mmCIF file of C-alpha atoms in Angstrom:
data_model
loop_
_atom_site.group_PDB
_atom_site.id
_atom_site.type_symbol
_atom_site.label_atom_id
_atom_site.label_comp_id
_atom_site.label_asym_id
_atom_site.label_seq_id
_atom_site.Cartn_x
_atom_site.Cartn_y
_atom_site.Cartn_z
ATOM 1 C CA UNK A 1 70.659 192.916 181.487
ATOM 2 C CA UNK A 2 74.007 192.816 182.781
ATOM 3 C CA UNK A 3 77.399 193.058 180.594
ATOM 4 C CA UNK A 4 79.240 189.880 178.843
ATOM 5 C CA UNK A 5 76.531 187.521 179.911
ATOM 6 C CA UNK A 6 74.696 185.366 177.473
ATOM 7 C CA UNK A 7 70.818 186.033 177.080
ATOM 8 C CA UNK A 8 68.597 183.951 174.796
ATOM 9 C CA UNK A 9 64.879 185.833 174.314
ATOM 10 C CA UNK A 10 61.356 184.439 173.502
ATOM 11 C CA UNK A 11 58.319 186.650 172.690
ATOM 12 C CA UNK A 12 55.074 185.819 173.530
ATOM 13 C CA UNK A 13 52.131 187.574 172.103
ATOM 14 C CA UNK A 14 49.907 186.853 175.381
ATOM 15 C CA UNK A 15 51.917 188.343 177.891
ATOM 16 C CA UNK A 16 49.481 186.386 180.911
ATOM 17 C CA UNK A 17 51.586 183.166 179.208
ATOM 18 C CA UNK A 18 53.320 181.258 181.412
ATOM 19 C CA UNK A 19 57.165 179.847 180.517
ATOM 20 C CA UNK A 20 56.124 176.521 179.961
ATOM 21 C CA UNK A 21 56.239 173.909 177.007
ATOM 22 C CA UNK A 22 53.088 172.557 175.298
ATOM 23 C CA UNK A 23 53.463 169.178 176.114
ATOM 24 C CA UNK A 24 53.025 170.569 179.969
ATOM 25 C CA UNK A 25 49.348 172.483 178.753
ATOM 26 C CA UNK A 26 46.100 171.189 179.705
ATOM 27 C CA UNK A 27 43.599 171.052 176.677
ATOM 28 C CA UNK A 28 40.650 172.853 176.751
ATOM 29 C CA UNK A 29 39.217 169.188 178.845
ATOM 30 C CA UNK A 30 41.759 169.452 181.551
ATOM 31 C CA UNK A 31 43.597 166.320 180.400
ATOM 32 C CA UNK A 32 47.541 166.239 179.050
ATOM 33 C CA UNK A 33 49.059 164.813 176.192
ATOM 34 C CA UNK A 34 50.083 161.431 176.437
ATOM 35 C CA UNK A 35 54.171 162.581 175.703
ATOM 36 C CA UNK A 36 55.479 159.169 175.298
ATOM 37 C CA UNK A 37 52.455 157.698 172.605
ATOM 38 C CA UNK A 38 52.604 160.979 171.077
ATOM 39 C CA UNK A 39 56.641 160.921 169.977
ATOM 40 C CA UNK A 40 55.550 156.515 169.712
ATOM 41 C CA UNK A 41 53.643 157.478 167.240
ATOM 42 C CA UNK A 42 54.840 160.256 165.284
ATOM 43 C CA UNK A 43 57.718 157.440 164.804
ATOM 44 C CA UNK A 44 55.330 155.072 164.109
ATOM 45 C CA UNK A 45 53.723 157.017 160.949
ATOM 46 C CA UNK A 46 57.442 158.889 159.898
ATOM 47 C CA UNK A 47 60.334 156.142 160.610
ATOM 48 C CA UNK A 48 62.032 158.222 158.103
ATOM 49 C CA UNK A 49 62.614 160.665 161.412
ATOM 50 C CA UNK A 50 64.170 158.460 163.490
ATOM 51 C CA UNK A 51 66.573 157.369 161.003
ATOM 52 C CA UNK A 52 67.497 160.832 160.580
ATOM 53 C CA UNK A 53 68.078 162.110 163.676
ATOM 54 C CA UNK A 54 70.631 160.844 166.405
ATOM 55 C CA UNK A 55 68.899 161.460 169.312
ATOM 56 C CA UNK A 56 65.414 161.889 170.980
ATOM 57 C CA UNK A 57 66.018 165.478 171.204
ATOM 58 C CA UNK A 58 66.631 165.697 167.649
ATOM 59 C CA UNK A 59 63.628 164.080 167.022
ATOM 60 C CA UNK A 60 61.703 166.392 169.162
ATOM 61 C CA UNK A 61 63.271 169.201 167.746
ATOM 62 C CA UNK A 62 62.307 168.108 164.098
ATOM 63 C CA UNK A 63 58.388 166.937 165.188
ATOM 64 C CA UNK A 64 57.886 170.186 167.692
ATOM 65 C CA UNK A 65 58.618 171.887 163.468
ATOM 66 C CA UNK A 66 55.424 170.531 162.126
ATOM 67 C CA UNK A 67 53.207 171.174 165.607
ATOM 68 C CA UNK A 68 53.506 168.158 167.866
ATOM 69 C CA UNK A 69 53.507 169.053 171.560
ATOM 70 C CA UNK A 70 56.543 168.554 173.079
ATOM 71 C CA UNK A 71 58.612 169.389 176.201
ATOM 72 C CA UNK A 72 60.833 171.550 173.934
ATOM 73 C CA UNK A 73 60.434 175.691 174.518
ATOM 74 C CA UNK A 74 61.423 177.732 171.662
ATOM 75 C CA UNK A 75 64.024 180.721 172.081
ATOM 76 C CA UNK A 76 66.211 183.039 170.089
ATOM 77 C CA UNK A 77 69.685 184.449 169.966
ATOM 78 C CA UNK A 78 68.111 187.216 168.172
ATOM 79 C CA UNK A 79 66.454 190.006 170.093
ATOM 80 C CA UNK A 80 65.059 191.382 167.175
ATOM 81 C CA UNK A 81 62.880 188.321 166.516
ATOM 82 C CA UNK A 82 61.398 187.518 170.112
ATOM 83 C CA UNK A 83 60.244 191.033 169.817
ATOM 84 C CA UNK A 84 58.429 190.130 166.118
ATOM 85 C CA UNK A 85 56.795 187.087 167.911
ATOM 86 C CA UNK A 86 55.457 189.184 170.632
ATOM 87 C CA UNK A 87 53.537 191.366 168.280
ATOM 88 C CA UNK A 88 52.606 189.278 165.662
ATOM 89 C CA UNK A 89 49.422 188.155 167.000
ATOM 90 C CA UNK A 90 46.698 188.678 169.570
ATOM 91 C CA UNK A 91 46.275 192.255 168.360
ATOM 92 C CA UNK A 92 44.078 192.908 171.503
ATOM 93 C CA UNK A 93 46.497 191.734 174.245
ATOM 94 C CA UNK A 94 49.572 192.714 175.419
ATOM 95 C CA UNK A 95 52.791 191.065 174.612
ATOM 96 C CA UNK A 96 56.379 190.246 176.777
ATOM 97 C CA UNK A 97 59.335 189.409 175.631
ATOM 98 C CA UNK A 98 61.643 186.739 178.064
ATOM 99 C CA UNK A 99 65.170 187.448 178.690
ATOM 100 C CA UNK A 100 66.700 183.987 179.788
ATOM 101 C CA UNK A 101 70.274 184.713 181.109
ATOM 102 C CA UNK A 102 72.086 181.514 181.008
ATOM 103 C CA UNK A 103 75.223 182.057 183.559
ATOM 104 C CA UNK A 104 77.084 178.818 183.041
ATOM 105 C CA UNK A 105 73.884 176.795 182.860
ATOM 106 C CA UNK A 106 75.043 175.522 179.049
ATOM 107 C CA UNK A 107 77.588 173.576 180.721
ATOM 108 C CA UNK A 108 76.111 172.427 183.831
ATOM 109 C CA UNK A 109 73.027 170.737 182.207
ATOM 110 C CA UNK A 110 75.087 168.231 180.144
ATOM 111 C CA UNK A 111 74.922 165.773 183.070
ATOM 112 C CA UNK A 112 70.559 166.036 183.010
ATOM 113 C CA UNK A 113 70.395 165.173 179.668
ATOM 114 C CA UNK A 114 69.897 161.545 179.512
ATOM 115 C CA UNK A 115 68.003 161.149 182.629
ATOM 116 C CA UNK A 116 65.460 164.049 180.537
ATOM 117 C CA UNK A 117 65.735 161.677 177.754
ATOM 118 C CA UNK A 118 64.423 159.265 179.775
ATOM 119 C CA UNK A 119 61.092 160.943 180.942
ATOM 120 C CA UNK A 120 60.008 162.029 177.364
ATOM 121 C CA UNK A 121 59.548 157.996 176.589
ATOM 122 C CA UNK A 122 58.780 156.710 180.323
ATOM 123 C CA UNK A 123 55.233 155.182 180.725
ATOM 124 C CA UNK A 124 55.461 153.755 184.302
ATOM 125 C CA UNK A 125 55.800 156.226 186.985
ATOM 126 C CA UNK A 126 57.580 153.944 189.546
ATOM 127 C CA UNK A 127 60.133 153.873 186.312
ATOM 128 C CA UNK A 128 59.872 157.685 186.110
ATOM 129 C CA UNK A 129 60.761 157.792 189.985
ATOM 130 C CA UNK A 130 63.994 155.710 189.787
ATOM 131 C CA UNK A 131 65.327 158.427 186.901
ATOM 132 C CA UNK A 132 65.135 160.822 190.148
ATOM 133 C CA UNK A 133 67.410 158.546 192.173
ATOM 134 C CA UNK A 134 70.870 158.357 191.112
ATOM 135 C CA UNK A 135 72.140 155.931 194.190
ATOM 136 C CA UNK A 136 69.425 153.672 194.120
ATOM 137 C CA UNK A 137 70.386 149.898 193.272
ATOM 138 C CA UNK A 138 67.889 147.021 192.207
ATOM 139 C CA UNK A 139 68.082 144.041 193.693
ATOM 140 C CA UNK A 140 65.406 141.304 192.791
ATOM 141 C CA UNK A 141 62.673 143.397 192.316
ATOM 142 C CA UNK A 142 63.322 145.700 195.376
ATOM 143 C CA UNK A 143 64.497 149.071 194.827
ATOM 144 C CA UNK A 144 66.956 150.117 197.645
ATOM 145 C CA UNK A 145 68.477 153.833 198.302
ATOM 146 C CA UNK A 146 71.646 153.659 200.885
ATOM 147 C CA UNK A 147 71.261 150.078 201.627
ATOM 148 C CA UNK A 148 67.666 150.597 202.741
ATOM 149 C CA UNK A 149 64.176 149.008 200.629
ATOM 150 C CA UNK A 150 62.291 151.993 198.623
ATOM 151 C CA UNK A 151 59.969 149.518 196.798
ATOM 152 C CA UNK A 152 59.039 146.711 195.044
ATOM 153 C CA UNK A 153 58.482 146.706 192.013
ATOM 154 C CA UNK A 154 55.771 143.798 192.329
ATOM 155 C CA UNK A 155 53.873 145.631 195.560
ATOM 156 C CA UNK A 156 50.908 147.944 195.008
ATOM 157 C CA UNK A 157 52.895 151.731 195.609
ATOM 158 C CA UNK A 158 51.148 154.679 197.243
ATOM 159 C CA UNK A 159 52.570 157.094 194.532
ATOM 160 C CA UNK A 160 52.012 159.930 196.979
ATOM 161 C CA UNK A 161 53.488 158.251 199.695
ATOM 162 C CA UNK A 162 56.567 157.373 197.566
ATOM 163 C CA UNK A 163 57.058 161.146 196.402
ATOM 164 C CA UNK A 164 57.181 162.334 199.739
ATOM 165 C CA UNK A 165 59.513 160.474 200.553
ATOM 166 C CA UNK A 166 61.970 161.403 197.612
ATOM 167 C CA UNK A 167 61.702 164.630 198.367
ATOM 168 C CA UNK A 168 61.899 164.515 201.927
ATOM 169 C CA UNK A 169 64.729 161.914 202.106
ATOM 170 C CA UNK A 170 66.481 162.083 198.526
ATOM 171 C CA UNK A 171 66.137 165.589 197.426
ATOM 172 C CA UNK A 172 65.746 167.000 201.256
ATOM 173 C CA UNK A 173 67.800 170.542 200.444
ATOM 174 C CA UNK A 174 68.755 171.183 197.232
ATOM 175 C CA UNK A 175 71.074 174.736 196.426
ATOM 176 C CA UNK A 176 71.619 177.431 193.769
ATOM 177 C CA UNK A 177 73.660 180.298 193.093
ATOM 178 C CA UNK A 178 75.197 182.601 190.554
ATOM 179 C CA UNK A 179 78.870 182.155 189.617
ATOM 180 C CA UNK A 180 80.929 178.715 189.419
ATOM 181 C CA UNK A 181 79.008 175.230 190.803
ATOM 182 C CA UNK A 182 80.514 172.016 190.984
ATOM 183 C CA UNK A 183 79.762 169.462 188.405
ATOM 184 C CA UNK A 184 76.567 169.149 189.349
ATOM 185 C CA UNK A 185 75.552 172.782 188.835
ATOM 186 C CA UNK A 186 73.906 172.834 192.398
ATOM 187 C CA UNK A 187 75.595 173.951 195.170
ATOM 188 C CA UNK A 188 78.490 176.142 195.545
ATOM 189 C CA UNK A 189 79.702 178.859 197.356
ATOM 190 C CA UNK A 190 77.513 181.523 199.065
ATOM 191 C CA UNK A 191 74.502 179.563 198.153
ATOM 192 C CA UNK A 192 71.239 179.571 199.006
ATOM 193 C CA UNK A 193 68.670 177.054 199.929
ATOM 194 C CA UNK A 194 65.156 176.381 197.918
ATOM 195 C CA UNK A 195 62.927 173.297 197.846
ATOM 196 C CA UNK A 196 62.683 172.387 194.207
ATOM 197 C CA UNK A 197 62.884 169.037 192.879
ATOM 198 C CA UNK A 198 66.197 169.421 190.496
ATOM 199 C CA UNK A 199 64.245 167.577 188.119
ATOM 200 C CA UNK A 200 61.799 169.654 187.593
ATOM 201 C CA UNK A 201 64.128 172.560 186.432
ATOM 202 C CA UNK A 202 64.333 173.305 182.883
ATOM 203 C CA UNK A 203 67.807 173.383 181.219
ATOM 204 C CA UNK A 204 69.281 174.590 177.984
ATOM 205 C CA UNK A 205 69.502 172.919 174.853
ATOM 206 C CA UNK A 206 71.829 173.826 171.563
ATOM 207 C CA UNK A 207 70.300 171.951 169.004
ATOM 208 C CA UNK A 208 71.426 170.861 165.888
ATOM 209 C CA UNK A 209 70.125 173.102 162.802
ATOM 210 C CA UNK A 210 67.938 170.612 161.428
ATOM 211 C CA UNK A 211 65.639 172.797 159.361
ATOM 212 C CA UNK A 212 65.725 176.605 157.789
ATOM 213 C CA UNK A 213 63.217 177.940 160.168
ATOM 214 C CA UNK A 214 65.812 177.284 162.922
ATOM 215 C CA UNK A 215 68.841 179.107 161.171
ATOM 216 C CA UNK A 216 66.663 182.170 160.353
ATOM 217 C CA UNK A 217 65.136 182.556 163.365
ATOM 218 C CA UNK A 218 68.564 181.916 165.682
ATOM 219 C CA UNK A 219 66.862 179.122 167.375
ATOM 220 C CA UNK A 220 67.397 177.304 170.801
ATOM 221 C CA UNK A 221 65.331 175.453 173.281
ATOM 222 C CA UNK A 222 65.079 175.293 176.931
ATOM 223 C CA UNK A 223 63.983 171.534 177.763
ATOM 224 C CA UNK A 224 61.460 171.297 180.727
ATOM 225 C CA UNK A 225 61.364 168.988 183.297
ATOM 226 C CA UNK A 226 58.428 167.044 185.107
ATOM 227 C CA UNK A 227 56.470 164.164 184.470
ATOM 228 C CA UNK A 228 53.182 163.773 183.831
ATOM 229 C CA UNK A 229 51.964 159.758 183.138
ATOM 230 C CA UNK A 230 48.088 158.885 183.039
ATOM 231 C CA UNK A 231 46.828 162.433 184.557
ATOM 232 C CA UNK A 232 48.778 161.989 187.257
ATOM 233 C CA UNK A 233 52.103 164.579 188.158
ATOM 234 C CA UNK A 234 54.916 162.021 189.155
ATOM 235 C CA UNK A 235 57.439 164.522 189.238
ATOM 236 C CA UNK A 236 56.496 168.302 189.597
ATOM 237 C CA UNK A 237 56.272 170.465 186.451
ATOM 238 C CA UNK A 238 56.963 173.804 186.889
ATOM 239 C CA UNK A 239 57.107 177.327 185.070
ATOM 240 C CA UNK A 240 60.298 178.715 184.577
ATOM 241 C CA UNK A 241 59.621 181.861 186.484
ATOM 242 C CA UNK A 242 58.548 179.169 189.547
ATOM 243 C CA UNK A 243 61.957 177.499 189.180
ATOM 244 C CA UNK A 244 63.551 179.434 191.992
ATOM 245 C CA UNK A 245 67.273 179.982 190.458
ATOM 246 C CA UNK A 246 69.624 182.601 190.620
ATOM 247 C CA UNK A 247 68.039 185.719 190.698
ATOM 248 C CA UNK A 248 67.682 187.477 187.445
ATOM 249 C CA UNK A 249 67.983 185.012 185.717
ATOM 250 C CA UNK A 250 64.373 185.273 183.895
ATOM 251 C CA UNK A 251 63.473 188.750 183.304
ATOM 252 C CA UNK A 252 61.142 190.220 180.696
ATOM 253 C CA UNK A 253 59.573 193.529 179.009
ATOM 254 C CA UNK A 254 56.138 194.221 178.278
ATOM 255 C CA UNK A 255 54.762 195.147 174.805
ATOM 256 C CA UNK A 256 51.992 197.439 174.828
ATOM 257 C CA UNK A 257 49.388 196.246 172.677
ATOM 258 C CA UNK A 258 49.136 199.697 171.222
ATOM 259 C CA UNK A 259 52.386 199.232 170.021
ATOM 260 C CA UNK A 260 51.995 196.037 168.216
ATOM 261 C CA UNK A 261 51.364 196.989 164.620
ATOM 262 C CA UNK A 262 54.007 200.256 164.997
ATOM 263 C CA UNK A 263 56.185 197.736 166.174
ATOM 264 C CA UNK A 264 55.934 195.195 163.491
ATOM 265 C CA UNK A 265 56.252 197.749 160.868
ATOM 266 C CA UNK A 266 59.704 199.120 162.058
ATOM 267 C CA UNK A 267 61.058 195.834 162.156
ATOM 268 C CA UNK A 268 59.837 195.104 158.419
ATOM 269 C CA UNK A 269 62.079 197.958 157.564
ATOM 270 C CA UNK A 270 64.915 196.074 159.594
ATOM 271 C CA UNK A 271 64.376 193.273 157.776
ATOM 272 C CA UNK A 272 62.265 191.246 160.548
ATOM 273 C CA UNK A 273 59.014 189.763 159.041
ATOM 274 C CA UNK A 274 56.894 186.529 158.133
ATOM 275 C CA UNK A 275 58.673 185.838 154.464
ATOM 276 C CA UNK A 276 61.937 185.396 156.610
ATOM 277 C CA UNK A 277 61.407 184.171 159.820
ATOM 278 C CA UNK A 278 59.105 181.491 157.714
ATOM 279 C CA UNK A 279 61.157 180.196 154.746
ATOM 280 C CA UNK A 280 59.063 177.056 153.878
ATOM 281 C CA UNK A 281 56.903 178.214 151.015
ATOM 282 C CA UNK A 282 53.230 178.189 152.250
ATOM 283 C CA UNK A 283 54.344 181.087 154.476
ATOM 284 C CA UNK A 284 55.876 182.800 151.506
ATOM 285 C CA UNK A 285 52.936 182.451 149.712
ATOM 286 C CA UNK A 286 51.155 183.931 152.837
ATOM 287 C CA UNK A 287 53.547 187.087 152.980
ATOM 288 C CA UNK A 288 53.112 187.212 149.435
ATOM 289 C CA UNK A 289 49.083 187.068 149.544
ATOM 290 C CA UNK A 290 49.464 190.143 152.459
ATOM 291 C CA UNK A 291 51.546 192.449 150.561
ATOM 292 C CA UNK A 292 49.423 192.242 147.257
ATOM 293 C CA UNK A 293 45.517 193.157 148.191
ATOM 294 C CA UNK A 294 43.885 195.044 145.590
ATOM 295 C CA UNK A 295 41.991 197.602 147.738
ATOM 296 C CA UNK A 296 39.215 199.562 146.291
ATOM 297 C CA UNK A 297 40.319 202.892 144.842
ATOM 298 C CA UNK A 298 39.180 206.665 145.623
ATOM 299 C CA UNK A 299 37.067 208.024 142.812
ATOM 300 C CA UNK A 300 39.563 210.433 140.822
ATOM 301 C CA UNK A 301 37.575 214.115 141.402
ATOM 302 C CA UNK A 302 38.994 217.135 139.484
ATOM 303 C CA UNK A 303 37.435 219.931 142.408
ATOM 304 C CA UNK A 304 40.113 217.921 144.970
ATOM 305 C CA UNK A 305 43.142 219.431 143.099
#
């Protein structure tokens, strides 16, 4: 960790875990989550949310709270609590805890957040492809990039076809490096080259403290890009430790799992536990129920004293 940089931290209690969100995790079938019908119809059955909240990531940020997959990935401020979340379960694997170092990434990933907006509710991938294409124009039913025809949006399309192209033609180089970028936040000086569709690159996200849970546990969120529509990848989704930025800028520390429960009791003394992290009441209860077992006592013996 280097000096007056920001970090943000997530623990994981599987330390094999990717970084990667769960709307991006293949069920135990192989298929995806439909992301679009899934937020369509979490809406659909709570139109209280979207009157609530200003924004799709706001409403992301308030479903991913009661469990629905989404392209949301939880982090902290609070070093102290990534490590509780890496040794609060799987009491037979090891854990990690992420150190995300931001740079100046807060402010250069202002200018993706509409177009990431856009994939969380796109259902067409030709749709999904145009987000990728900032100097394309449509012009009766033709897409055209630098005054030449990409396609029609009435022709068959060769999906494959079409995403080699973008990245061979649109997104041919793309750059990255640590320090000041322009207003893009991808190329700069003393840069370096790496093939990565820049829209498959998570960014950061602030949110809004919409709930408890997010104030006590100093909550952020990276938000992940790639597309996935009908099975099929339109736009590449990648782990973060795959994303091929500036260097260090994912790092991480293993937890022994033989240091789990030793672990977990220190921070209970600091303060760190379930009854906090976890203000809504059934966890409460829970913390409650954990601290109050009525275990079987020894037999009193006068010959042991």
């Amino acid at each position: 960790m280097r000096e007056n940089e920001t970090y943000w931290f997530r623990g994981q209690a599987d330390a094999t875990h990717k970084l990667v969100p769960s709307v991006f995790r293949p069920r135990q079938d192989g298929s995806y989550y439909d992301e679009a019908k899934l937020l369509k119809e979490f809406v659909r059955q709570h139109p209280e949310a979207r009157e609530k909240h200003s924004n799709t990531f706001e409403l992301l940020t308030y479903a991913q709270h009661y469990g629905l997959p989404t392209r949301l990935l939880d982090w902290t401020k609070n070093l102290l609590v990534a490590i509780y979340f890496a040794c609060k379960d799987k009491n037979d694997i090891d854990g990690k805890v992420f150190f995300y170092s931001l740079t100046d990434e807060l402010e250069t990933a202002q200018y993706r957040y509409n177009t990431y907006e856009n994939f969380v509710t796109s259902t067409n991938p030709k749709l999904t492809f145009l987000d990728m294409v900032n100097a394309s124009t449509l012009i009766e039913g033709t897409i055209y990039l630098n005054d030449r025809p990409l396609f029609s949006l009435d022709d068959p399309i060769n999906l494959g076809h079409l995403q080699a192209h973008i990245q061979n033609n649109v997104f041919p180089k793309l750059f990255t490096r640590e320090g000041p970028t322009d207003p893009h936040g991808l190329i700069g000086n003393n840069y370096e080259e790496f093939e990565v569709n820049p829209m498959s690159i998570s960014i950061p996200y602030e949110p809004v403290l919409l709930n408890k849970r997010l104030i006590t546990q100093h909550g952020m969120f990276t938000i992940h890009g790639g597309k996935i529509i009908d099975g099929l990848t339109v736009v590449n989704v990648m782990h973060m430790e795959e994303e091929g930025c500036s260097p260090g800028r994912i790092g991480h520390l293993l937890i022994p799992v033989s240091q789990k429960s030793i672990i977990l009791e220190q921070l209970e003394t600091l303060g760190i536990n379930e009854s906090i992290l976890f203000p809504e009441l059934e966890y409460q209860t829970r913390h409650i129920k954990d601290k109050c077992v009525n275990f079987r006592k020894p037999e009193f013996n006068p010959e042991d004293f």
